[in-house]
PDB file of C-alpha atoms in Angstrom:
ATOM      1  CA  UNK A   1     190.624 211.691  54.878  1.00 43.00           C
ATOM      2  CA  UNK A   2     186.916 212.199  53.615  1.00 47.00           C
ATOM      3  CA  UNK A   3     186.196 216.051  52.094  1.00 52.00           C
ATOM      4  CA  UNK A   4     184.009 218.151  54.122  1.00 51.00           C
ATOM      5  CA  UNK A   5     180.091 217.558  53.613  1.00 46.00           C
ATOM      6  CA  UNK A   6     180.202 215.093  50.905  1.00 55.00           C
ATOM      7  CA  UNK A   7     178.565 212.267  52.448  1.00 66.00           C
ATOM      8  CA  UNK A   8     175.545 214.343  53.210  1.00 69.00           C
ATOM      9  CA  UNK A   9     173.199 216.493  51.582  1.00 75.00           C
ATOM     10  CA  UNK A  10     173.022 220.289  51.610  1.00 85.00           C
ATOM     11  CA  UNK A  11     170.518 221.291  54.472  1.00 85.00           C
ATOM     12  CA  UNK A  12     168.956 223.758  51.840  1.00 86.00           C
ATOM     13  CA  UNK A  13     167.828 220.907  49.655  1.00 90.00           C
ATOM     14  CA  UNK A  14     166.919 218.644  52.575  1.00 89.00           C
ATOM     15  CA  UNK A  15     164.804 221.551  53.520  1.00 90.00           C
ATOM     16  CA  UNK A  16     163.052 222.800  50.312  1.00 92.00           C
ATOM     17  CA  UNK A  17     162.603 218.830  49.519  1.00 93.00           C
ATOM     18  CA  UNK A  18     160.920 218.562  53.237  1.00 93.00           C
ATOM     19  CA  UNK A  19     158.953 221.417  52.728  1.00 94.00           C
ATOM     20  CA  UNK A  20     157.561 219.689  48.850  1.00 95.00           C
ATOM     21  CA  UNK A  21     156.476 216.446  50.931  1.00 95.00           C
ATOM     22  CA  UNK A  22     154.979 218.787  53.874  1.00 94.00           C
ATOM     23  CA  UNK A  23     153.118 220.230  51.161  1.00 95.00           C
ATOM     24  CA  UNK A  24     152.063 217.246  49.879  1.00 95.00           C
ATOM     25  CA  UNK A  25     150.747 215.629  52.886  1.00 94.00           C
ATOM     26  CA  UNK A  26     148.882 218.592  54.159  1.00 94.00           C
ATOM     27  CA  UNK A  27     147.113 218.768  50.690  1.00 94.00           C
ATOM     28  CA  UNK A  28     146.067 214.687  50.672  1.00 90.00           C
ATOM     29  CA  UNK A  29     145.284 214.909  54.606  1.00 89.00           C
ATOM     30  CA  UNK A  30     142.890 218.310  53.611  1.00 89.00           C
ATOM     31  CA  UNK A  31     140.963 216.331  50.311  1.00 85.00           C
ATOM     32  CA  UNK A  32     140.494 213.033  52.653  1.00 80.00           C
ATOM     33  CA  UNK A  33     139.216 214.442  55.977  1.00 85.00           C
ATOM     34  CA  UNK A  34     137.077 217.130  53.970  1.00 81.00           C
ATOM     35  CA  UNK A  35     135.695 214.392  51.651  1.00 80.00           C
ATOM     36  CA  UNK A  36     135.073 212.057  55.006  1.00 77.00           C
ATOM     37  CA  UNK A  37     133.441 215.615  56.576  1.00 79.00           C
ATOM     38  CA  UNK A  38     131.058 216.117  53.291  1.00 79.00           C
ATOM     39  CA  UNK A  39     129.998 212.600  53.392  1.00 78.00           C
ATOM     40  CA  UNK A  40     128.893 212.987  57.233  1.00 79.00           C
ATOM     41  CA  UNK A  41     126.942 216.472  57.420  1.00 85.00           C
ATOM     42  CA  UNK A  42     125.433 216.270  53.617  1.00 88.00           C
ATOM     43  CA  UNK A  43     125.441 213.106  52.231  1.00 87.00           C
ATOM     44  CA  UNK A  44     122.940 211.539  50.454  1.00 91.00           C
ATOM     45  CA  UNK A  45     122.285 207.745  49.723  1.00 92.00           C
ATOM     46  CA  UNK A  46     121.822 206.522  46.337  1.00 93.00           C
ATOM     47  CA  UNK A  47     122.008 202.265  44.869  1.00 94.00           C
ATOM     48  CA  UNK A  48     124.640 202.180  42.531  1.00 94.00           C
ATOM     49  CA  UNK A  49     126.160 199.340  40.338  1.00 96.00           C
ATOM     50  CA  UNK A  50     129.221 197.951  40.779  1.00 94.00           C
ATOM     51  CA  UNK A  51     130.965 198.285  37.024  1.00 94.00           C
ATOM     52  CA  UNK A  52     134.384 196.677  38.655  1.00 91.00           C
ATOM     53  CA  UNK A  53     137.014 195.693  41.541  1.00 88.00           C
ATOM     54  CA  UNK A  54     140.561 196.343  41.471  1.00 84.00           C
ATOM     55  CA  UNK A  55     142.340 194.080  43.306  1.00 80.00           C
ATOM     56  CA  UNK A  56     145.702 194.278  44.722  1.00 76.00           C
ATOM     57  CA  UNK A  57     147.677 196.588  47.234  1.00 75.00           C
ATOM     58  CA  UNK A  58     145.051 199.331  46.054  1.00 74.00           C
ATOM     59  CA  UNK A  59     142.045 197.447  45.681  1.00 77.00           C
ATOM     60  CA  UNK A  60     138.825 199.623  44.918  1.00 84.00           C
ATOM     61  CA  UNK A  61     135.199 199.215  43.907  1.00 88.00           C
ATOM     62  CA  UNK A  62     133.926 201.124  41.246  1.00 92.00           C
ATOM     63  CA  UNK A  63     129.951 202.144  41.316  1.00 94.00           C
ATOM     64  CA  UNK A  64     127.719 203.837  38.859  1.00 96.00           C
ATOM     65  CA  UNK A  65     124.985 205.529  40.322  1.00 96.00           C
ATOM     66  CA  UNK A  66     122.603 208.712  39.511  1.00 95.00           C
ATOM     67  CA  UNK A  67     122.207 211.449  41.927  1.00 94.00           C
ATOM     68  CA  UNK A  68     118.952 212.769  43.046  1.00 92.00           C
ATOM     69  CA  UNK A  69     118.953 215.341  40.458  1.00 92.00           C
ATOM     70  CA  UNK A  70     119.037 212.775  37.585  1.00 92.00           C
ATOM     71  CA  UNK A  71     123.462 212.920  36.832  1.00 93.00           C
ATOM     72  CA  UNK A  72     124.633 209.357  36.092  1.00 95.00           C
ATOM     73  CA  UNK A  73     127.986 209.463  37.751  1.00 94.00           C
ATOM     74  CA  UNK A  74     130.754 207.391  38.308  1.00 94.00           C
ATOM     75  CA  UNK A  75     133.271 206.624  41.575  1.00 92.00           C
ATOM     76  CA  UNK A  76     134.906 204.683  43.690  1.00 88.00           C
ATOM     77  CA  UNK A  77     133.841 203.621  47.128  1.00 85.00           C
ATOM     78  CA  UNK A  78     136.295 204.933  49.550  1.00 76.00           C
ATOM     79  CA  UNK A  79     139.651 202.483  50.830  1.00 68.00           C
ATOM     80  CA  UNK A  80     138.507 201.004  53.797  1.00 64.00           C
ATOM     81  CA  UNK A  81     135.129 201.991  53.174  1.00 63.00           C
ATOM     82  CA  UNK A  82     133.805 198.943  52.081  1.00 66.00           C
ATOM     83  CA  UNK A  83     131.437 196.560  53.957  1.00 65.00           C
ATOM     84  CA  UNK A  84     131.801 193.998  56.136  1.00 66.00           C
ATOM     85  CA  UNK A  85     131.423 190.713  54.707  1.00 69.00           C
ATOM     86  CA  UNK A  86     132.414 189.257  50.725  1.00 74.00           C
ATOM     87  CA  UNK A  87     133.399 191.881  48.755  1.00 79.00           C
ATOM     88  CA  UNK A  88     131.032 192.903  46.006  1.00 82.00           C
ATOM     89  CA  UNK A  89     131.651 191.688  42.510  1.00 87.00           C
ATOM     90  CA  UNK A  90     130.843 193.482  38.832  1.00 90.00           C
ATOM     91  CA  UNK A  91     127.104 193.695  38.402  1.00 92.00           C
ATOM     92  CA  UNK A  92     125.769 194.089  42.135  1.00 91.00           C
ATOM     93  CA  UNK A  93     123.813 196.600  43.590  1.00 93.00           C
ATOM     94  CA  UNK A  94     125.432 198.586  46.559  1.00 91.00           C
ATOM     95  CA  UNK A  95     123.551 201.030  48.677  1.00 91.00           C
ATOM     96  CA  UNK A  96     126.273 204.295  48.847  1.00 91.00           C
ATOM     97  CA  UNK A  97     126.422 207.307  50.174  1.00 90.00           C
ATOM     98  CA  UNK A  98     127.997 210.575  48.144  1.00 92.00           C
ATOM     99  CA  UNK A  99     128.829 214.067  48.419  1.00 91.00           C
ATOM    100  CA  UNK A 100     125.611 215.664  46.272  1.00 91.00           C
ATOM    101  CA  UNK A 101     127.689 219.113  45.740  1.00 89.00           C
ATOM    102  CA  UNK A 102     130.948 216.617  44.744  1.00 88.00           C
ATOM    103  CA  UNK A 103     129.230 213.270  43.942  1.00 90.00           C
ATOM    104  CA  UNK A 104     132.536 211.972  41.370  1.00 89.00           C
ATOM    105  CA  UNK A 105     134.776 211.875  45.295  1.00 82.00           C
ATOM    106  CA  UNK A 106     134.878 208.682  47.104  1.00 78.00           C
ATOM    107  CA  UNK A 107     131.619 207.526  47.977  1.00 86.00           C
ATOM    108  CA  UNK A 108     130.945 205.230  51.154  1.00 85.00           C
ATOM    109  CA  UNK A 109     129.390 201.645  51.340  1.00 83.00           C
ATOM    110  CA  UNK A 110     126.174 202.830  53.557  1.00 83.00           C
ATOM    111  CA  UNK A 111     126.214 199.262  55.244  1.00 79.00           C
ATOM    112  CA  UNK A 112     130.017 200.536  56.157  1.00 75.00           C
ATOM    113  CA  UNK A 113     130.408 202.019  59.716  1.00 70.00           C
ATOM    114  CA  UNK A 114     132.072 205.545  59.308  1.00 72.00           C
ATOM    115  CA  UNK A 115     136.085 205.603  58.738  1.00 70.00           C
ATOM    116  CA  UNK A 116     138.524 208.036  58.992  1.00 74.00           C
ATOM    117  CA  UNK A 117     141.593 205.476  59.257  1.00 78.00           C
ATOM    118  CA  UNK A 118     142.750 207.256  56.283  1.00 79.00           C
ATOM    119  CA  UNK A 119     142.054 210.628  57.352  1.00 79.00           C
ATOM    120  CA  UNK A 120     143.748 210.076  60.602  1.00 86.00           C
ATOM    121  CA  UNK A 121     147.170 208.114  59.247  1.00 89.00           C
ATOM    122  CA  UNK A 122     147.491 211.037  56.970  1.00 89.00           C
ATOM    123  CA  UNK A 123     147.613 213.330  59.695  1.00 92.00           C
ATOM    124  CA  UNK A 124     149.826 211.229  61.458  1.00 94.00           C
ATOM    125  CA  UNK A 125     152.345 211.363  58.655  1.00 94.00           C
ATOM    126  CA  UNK A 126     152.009 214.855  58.541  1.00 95.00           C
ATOM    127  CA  UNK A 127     152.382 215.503  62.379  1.00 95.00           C
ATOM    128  CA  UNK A 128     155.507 213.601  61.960  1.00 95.00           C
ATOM    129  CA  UNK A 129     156.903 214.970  58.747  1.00 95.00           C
ATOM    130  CA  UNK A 130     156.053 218.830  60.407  1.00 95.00           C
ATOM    131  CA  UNK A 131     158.346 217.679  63.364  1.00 95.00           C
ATOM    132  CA  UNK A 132     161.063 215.125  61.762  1.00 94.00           C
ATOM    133  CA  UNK A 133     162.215 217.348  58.664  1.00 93.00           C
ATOM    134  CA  UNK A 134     163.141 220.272  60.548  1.00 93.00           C
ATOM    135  CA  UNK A 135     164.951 218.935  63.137  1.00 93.00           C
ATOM    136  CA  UNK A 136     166.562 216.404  61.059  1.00 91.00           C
ATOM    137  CA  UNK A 137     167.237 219.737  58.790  1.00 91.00           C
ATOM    138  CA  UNK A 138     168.437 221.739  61.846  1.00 92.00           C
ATOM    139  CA  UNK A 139     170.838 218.679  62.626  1.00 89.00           C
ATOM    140  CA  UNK A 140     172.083 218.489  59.508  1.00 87.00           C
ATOM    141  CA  UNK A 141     173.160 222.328  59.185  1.00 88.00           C
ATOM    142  CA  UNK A 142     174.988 221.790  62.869  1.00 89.00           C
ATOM    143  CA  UNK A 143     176.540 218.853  61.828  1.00 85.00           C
ATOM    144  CA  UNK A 144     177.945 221.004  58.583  1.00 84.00           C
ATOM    145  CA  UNK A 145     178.925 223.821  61.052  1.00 86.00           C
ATOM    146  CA  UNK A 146     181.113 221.382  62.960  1.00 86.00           C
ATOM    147  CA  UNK A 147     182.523 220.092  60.221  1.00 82.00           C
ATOM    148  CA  UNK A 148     183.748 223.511  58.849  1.00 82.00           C
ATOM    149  CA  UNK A 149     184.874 224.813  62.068  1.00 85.00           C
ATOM    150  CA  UNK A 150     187.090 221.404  62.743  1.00 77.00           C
ATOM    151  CA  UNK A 151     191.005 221.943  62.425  1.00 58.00           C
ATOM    152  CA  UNK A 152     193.299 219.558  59.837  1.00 64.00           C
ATOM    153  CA  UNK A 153     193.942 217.564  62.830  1.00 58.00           C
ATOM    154  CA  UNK A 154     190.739 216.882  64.216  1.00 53.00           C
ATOM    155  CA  UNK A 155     190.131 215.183  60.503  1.00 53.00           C
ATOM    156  CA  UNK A 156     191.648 212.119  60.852  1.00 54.00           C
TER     157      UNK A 156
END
Protein backbone atom coordinates (compact mmCIF):
# COMPACT_ATOMS: atom_id res chain seq x y z
CA UNK A 1 0.00 0.00 0.00
CA UNK A 2 1.74 3.39 -1.04
CA UNK A 3 1.11 6.50 1.72
CA UNK A 4 -1.05 9.20 0.56
CA UNK A 5 0.73 11.98 -1.69
CA UNK A 6 4.18 10.78 -1.52
CA UNK A 7 4.88 10.14 -5.00
CA UNK A 8 3.98 13.65 -5.91
CA UNK A 9 4.77 17.02 -5.00
CA UNK A 10 2.78 19.45 -2.87
CA UNK A 11 0.62 21.63 -5.34
CA UNK A 12 1.84 24.71 -3.22
CA UNK A 13 5.42 24.17 -4.28
CA UNK A 14 4.52 23.11 -7.82
CA UNK A 15 2.78 26.39 -7.83
CA UNK A 16 5.17 28.97 -6.21
CA UNK A 17 8.03 27.03 -8.36
CA UNK A 18 5.64 27.67 -11.61
CA UNK A 19 5.06 31.01 -10.73
CA UNK A 20 9.47 31.59 -10.28
CA UNK A 21 9.81 30.19 -14.02
CA UNK A 22 6.61 32.37 -15.17
CA UNK A 23 8.52 35.08 -13.79
CA UNK A 24 11.42 34.28 -15.40
CA UNK A 25 10.21 33.92 -18.84
CA UNK A 26 8.12 36.99 -18.87
CA UNK A 27 11.29 38.97 -17.75
CA UNK A 28 13.75 37.32 -20.74
CA UNK A 29 10.68 37.52 -23.32
CA UNK A 30 10.32 41.60 -22.07
CA UNK A 31 14.54 42.37 -22.41
CA UNK A 32 14.54 40.41 -25.99
CA UNK A 33 11.46 41.81 -27.79
CA UNK A 34 12.22 45.39 -26.23
CA UNK A 35 15.91 45.14 -27.29
CA UNK A 36 14.62 43.74 -30.96
CA UNK A 37 11.91 46.96 -30.68
CA UNK A 38 14.92 49.59 -29.81
CA UNK A 39 16.99 48.27 -32.55
CA UNK A 40 14.00 48.84 -35.16
CA UNK A 41 12.52 52.46 -34.30
CA UNK A 42 16.09 54.04 -33.06
CA UNK A 43 18.88 52.31 -34.13
CA UNK A 44 21.81 53.57 -35.43
CA UNK A 45 24.59 51.89 -37.62
CA UNK A 46 28.09 51.98 -36.64
CA UNK A 47 31.48 49.46 -38.20
CA UNK A 48 32.69 47.67 -35.43
CA UNK A 49 35.56 45.07 -34.99
CA UNK A 50 35.12 41.77 -34.35
CA UNK A 51 37.49 41.12 -31.00
CA UNK A 52 36.12 37.24 -30.99
CA UNK A 53 33.62 34.18 -31.77
CA UNK A 54 32.37 31.81 -29.36
CA UNK A 55 31.62 28.79 -30.76
CA UNK A 56 29.48 26.08 -29.58
CA UNK A 57 25.70 25.58 -28.57
CA UNK A 58 25.90 29.46 -27.73
CA UNK A 59 28.01 30.73 -30.31
CA UNK A 60 28.33 34.68 -30.38
CA UNK A 61 30.33 37.41 -32.07
CA UNK A 62 31.79 39.93 -30.11
CA UNK A 63 32.26 43.66 -31.77
CA UNK A 64 33.94 46.77 -30.59
CA UNK A 65 32.60 49.74 -31.97
CA UNK A 66 32.19 53.64 -30.95
CA UNK A 67 28.90 55.27 -30.95
CA UNK A 68 28.18 58.47 -32.64
CA UNK A 69 28.89 60.39 -29.62
CA UNK A 70 32.54 59.16 -29.42
CA UNK A 71 31.88 55.89 -26.42
CA UNK A 72 34.05 52.92 -27.45
CA UNK A 73 31.76 50.12 -26.47
CA UNK A 74 31.67 46.62 -26.47
CA UNK A 75 28.78 43.73 -27.41
CA UNK A 76 27.68 40.98 -28.87
CA UNK A 77 25.76 40.70 -32.09
CA UNK A 78 22.46 39.23 -31.34
CA UNK A 79 21.84 34.94 -31.65
CA UNK A 80 20.55 34.53 -34.89
CA UNK A 81 21.43 37.86 -35.83
CA UNK A 82 24.28 37.21 -37.75
CA UNK A 83 24.68 37.36 -41.57
CA UNK A 84 24.19 35.22 -44.15
CA UNK A 85 27.19 33.73 -45.48
CA UNK A 86 30.90 32.62 -43.48
CA UNK A 87 30.82 33.71 -40.23
CA UNK A 88 33.12 36.57 -39.36
CA UNK A 89 36.41 35.83 -37.70
CA UNK A 90 38.62 38.06 -34.96
CA UNK A 91 39.86 41.18 -36.68
CA UNK A 92 37.01 41.95 -39.36
CA UNK A 93 35.03 44.80 -39.81
CA UNK A 94 31.16 44.32 -39.45
CA UNK A 95 28.66 46.98 -40.28
CA UNK A 96 26.06 46.80 -36.92
CA UNK A 97 23.35 48.32 -35.82
CA UNK A 98 22.82 49.35 -31.83
CA UNK A 99 20.52 50.77 -29.45
CA UNK A 100 22.26 54.56 -29.06
CA UNK A 101 20.29 55.09 -25.55
CA UNK A 102 21.55 51.16 -24.63
CA UNK A 103 24.43 50.59 -27.10
CA UNK A 104 26.30 47.57 -24.53
CA UNK A 105 22.60 45.21 -25.61
CA UNK A 106 22.81 42.95 -28.49
CA UNK A 107 23.60 44.68 -31.51
CA UNK A 108 22.45 43.38 -35.09
CA UNK A 109 24.63 42.41 -38.19
CA UNK A 110 23.08 45.34 -40.57
CA UNK A 111 23.61 42.91 -43.64
CA UNK A 112 21.18 40.57 -41.28
CA UNK A 113 17.43 40.67 -42.25
CA UNK A 114 15.43 41.56 -38.99
CA UNK A 115 14.78 38.53 -36.38
CA UNK A 116 12.63 38.05 -33.72
CA UNK A 117 12.95 34.06 -33.67
CA UNK A 118 14.09 34.64 -30.25
CA UNK A 119 11.62 37.08 -29.26
CA UNK A 120 8.85 34.97 -30.52
CA UNK A 121 10.06 31.29 -28.98
CA UNK A 122 10.25 33.12 -25.75
CA UNK A 123 6.81 34.04 -25.90
CA UNK A 124 5.92 30.79 -26.93
CA UNK A 125 7.42 29.28 -23.82
CA UNK A 126 5.75 31.67 -21.87
CA UNK A 127 2.22 31.24 -23.50
CA UNK A 128 2.73 27.70 -22.63
CA UNK A 129 4.20 27.88 -19.18
CA UNK A 130 1.05 30.65 -18.33
CA UNK A 131 -1.33 27.75 -19.44
CA UNK A 132 0.58 24.29 -18.51
CA UNK A 133 1.58 25.17 -14.75
CA UNK A 134 -1.74 25.95 -13.59
CA UNK A 135 -3.59 23.36 -14.87
CA UNK A 136 -1.01 20.86 -14.26
CA UNK A 137 -1.14 22.66 -10.60
CA UNK A 138 -4.98 22.51 -10.51
CA UNK A 139 -4.63 18.66 -11.43
CA UNK A 140 -2.35 18.00 -9.04
CA UNK A 141 -4.43 19.53 -5.97
CA UNK A 142 -7.59 17.26 -7.40
CA UNK A 143 -5.61 14.41 -7.67
CA UNK A 144 -4.52 15.06 -3.73
CA UNK A 145 -8.27 15.66 -2.94
CA UNK A 146 -9.09 12.20 -4.27
CA UNK A 147 -6.58 10.69 -2.65
CA UNK A 148 -7.63 11.99 0.85
CA UNK A 149 -11.21 11.45 0.39
CA UNK A 150 -10.53 7.56 -0.78
CA UNK A 151 -11.62 4.86 1.91
CA UNK A 152 -8.88 1.98 3.28
CA UNK A 153 -10.40 -0.15 0.73
CA UNK A 154 -10.29 1.76 -2.27
CA UNK A 155 -6.24 1.72 -1.47
CA UNK A 156 -5.30 -1.37 -2.63
Amino acid sequence: MRRSGSSRPSPVLFAALGAVVISVLVVATWQVWSNDNALSERGQQASGRVVKVTTGKNSRVHVEFRTADGRQVRSTIGQGDEAPGPRAKAGDLVAIIYDPLHPEDDLRDARAPENHKVASLLLGATVLAVVAIPAATWAGIRARRRERSATPADQH
